[in-house]
PDB file of C-alpha atoms in Angstrom:
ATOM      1  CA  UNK W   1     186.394  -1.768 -32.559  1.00 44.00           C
ATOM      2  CA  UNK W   2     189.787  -1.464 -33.366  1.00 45.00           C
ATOM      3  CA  UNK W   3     192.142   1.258 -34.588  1.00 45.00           C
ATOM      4  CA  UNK W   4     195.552   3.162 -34.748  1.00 44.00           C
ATOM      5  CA  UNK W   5     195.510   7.024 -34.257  1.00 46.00           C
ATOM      6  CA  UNK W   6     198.434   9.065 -35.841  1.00 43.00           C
ATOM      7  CA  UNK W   7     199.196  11.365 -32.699  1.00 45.00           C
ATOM      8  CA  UNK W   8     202.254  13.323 -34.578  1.00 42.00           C
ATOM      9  CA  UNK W   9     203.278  14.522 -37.840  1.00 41.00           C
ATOM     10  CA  UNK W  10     207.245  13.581 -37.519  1.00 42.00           C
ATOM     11  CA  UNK W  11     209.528  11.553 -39.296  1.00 40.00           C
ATOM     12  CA  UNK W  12     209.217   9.496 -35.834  1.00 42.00           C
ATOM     13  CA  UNK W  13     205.270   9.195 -35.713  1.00 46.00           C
ATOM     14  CA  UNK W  14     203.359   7.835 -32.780  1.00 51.00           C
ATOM     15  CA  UNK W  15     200.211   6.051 -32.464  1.00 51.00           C
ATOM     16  CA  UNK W  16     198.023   5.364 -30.800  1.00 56.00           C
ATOM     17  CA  UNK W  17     196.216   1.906 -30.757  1.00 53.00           C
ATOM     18  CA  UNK W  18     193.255   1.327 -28.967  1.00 52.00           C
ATOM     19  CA  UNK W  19     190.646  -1.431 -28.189  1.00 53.00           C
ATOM     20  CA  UNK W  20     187.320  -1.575 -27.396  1.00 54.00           C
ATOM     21  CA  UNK W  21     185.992  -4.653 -26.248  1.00 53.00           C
ATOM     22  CA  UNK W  22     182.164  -5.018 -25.421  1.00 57.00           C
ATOM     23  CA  UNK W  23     180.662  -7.635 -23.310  1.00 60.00           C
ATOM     24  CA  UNK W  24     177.549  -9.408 -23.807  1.00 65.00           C
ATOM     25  CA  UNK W  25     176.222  -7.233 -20.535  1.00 66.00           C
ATOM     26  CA  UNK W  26     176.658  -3.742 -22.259  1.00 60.00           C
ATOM     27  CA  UNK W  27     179.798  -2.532 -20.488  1.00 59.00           C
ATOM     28  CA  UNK W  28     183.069  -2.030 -22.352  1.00 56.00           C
ATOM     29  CA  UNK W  29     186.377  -1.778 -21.374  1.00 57.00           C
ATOM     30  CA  UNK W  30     189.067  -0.055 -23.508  1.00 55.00           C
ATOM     31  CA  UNK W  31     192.947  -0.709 -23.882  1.00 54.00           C
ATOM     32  CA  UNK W  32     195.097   1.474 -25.621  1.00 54.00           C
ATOM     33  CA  UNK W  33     198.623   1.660 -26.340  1.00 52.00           C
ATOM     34  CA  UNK W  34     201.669   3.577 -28.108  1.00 53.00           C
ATOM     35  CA  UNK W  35     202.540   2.359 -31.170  1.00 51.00           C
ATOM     36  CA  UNK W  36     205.867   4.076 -32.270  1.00 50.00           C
ATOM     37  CA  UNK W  37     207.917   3.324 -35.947  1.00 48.00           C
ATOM     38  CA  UNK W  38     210.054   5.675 -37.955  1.00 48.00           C
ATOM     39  CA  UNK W  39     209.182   6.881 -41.536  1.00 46.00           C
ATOM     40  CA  UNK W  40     210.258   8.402 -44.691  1.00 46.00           C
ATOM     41  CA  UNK W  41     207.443   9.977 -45.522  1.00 42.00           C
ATOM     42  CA  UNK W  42     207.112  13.362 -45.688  1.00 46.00           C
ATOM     43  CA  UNK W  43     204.128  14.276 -47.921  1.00 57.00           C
ATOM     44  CA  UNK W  44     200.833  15.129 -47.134  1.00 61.00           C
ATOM     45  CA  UNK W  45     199.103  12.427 -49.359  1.00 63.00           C
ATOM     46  CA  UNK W  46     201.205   9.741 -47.768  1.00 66.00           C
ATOM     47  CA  UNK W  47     200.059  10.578 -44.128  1.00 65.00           C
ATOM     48  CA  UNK W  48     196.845  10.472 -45.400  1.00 64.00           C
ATOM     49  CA  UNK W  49     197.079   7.000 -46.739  1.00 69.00           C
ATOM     50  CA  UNK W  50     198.988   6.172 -43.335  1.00 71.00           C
ATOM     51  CA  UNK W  51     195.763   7.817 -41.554  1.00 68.00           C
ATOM     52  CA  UNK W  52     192.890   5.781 -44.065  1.00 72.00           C
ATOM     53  CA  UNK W  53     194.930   2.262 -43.310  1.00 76.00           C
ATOM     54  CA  UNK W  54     194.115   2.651 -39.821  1.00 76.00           C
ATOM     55  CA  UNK W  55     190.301   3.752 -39.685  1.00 80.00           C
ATOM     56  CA  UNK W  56     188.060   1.082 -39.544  1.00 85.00           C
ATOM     57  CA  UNK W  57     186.628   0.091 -43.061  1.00 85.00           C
ATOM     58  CA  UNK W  58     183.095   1.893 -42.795  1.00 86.00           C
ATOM     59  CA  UNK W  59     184.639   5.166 -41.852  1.00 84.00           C
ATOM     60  CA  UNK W  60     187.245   5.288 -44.533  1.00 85.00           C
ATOM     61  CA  UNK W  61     186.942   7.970 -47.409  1.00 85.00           C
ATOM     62  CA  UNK W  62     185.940   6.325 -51.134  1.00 85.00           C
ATOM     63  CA  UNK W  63     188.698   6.820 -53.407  1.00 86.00           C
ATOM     64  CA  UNK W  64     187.963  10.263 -55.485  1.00 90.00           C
ATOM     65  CA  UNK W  65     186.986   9.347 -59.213  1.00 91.00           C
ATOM     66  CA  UNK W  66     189.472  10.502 -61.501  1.00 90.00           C
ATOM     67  CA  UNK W  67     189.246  13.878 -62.780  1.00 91.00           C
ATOM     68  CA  UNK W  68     186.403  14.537 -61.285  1.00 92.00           C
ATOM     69  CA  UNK W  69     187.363  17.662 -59.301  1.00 93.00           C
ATOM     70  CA  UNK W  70     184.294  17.394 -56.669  1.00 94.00           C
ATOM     71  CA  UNK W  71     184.725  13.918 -56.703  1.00 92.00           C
ATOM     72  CA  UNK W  72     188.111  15.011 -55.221  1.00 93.00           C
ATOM     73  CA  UNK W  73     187.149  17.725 -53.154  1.00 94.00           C
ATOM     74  CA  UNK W  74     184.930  15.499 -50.998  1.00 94.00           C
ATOM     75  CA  UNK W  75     187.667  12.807 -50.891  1.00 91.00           C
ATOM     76  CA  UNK W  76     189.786  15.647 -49.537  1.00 91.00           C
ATOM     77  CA  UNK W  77     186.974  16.712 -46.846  1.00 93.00           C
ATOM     78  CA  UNK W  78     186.229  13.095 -45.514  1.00 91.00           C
ATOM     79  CA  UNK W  79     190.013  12.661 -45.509  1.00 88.00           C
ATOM     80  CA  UNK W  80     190.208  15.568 -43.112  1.00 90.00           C
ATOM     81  CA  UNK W  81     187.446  14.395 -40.924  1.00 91.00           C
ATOM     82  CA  UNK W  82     188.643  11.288 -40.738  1.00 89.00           C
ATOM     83  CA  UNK W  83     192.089  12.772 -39.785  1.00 88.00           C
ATOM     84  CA  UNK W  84     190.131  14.944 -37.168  1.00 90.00           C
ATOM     85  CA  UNK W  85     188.451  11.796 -35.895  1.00 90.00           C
ATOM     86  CA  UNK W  86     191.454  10.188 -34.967  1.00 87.00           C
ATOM     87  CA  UNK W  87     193.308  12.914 -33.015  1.00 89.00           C
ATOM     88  CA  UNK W  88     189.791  12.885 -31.288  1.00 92.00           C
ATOM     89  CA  UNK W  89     190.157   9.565 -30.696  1.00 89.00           C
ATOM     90  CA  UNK W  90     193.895   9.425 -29.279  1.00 89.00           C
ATOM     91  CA  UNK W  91     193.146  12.921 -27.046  1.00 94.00           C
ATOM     92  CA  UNK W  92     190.589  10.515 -25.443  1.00 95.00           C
ATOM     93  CA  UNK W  93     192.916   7.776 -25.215  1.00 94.00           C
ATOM     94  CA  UNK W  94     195.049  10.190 -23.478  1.00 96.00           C
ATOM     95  CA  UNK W  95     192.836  11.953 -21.105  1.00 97.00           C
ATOM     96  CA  UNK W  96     191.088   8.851 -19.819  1.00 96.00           C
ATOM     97  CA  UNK W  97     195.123   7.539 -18.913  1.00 96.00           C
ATOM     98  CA  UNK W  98     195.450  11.271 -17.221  1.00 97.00           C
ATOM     99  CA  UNK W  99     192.435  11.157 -15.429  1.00 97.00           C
ATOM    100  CA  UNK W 100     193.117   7.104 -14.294  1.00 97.00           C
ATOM    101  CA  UNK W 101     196.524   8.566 -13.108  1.00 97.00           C
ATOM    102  CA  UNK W 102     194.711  11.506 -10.742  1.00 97.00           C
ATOM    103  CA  UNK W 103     192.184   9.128  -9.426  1.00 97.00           C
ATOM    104  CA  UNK W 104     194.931   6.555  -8.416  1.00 97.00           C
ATOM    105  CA  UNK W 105     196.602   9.746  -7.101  1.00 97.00           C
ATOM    106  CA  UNK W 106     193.498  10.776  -5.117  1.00 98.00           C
ATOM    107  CA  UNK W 107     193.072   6.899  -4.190  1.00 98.00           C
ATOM    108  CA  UNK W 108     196.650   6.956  -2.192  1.00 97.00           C
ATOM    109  CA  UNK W 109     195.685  10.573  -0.838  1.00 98.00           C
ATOM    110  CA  UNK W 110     192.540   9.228   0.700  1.00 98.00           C
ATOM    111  CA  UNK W 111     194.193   5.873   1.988  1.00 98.00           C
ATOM    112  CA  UNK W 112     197.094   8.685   3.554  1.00 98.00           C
ATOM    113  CA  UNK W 113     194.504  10.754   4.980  1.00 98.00           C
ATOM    114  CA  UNK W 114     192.912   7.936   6.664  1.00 98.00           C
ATOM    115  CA  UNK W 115     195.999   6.665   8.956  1.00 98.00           C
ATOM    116  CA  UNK W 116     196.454  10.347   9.700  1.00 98.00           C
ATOM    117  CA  UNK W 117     193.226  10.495  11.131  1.00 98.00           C
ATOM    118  CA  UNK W 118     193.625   6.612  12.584  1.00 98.00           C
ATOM    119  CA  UNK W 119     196.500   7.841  14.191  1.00 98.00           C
ATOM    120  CA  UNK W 120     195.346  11.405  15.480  1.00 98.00           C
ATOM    121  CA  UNK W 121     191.939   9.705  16.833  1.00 98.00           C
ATOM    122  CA  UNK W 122     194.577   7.202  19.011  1.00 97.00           C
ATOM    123  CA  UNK W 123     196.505  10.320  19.868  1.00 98.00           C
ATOM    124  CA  UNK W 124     193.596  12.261  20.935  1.00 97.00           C
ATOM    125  CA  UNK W 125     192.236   9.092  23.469  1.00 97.00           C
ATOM    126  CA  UNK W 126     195.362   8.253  24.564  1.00 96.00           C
ATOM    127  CA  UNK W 127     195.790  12.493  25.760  1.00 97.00           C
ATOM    128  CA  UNK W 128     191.944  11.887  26.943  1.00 96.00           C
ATOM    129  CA  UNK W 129     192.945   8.943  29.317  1.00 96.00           C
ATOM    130  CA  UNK W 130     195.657  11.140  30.524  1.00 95.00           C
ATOM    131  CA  UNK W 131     193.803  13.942  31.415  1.00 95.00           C
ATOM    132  CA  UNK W 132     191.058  11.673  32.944  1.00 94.00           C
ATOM    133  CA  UNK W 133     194.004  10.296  35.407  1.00 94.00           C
ATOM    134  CA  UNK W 134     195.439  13.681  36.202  1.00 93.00           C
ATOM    135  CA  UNK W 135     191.941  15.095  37.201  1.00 92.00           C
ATOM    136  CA  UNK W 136     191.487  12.050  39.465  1.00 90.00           C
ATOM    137  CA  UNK W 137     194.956  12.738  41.207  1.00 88.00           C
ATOM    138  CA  UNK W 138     194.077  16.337  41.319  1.00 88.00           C
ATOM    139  CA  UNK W 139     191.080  15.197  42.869  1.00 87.00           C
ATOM    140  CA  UNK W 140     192.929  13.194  45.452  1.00 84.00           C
ATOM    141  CA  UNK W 141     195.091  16.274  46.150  1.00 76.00           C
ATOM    142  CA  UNK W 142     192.305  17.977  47.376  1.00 76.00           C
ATOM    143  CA  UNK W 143     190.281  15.578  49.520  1.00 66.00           C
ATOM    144  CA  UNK W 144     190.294  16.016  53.191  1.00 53.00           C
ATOM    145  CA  UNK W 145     190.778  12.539  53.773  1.00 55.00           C
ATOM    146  CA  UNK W 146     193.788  12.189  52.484  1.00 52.00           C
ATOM    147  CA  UNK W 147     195.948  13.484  55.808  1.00 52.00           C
ATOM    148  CA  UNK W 148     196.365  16.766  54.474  1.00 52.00           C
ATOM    149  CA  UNK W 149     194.063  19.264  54.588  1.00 57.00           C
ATOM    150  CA  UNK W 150     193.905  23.188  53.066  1.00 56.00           C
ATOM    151  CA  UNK W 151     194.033  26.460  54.677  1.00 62.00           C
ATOM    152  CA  UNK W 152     191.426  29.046  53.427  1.00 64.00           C
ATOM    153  CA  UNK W 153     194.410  30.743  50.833  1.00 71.00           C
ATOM    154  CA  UNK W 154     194.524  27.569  49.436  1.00 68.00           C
ATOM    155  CA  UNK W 155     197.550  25.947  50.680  1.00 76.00           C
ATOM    156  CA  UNK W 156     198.304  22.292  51.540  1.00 70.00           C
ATOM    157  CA  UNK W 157     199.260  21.810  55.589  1.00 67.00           C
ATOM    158  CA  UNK W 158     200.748  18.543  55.475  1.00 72.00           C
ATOM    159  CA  UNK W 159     200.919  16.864  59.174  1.00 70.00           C
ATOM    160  CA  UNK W 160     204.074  15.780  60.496  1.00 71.00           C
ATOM    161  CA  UNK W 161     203.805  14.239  63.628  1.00 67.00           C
ATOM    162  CA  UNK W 162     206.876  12.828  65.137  1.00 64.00           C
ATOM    163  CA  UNK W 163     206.591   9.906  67.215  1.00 62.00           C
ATOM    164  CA  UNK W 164     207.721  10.213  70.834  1.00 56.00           C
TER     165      UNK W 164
END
């Protein structure tokens, strides 16, 4: 499948080409990209004709028969779906780049978020290892054997003995 989408009515017009490949397991891949040139035309019947040469042959409108003014008419109507189908086609194109673009931005949010966490789990057992090692010199502080010892208000007698 392969087609240009007219994405602007300008004397600069863009397209949009896009791809579809399909693989012989069912899954398809698309690649699109912008297709810019500068025109002349300014008439409605020549950006049609700019719009037909891109559609793929089976969705093209049937010339109108001459003078035949419903002959015309439904030239005119498939002409506008067709146009219709192709901005369909390129606002695809365009919101499947858009929504690539947030999910690579959500991809580097979540790859972010997980260092911060890395980092704030190390943070948290380094601050647990010193805690642990504070509580044991507490501990220490406390201990009768240690050659100091507490009076009932809680303070520390430390004994100084001076030799002889």
């Amino acid at each position: 499948m392969s087609a240009e989408i007219y994405a602007s009515r300008e004397t600069h017009s863009r397209w949009i080409v896009y791809r579809e490949h399909r693989s012989s397991n069912g899954s398809s891949n698309i690649q699109a990209r912008i297709q810019e040139s500068s025109s002349s035309r300014t008439s409605d019947d020549d950006d049609m004709l700019v719009f037909m040469e891109y559609l793929e042959p089976h969705l093209r409108p049937v010339l109108p028969e001459e003078g035949n003014p419903q002959s015309m008419l439904l030239y005119k109507e498939h002409s506008k779906l067709a146009q219709d189908y192709l901005k369909v086609q390129s606002e695809l194109v365009m919101i499947g780049r858009e929504m690539q673009d947030f999910q690579d931005l959500e991809r580097l949010e979540d790859e972010e978020n997980e260092k911060e966490l890395q980092k704030l789990q190390q943070e948290k057992e380094s601050l647990l290892v010193a805690r642990q090692m504070l509580q044991e010199e507490n501990q220490m502080g406390r201990n009768p054997g240690s050659g100091n010892s507490r009076d009932p208000e809680g303070w520390v007698v430390i004994n100084n003995t001076q030799p002889s």
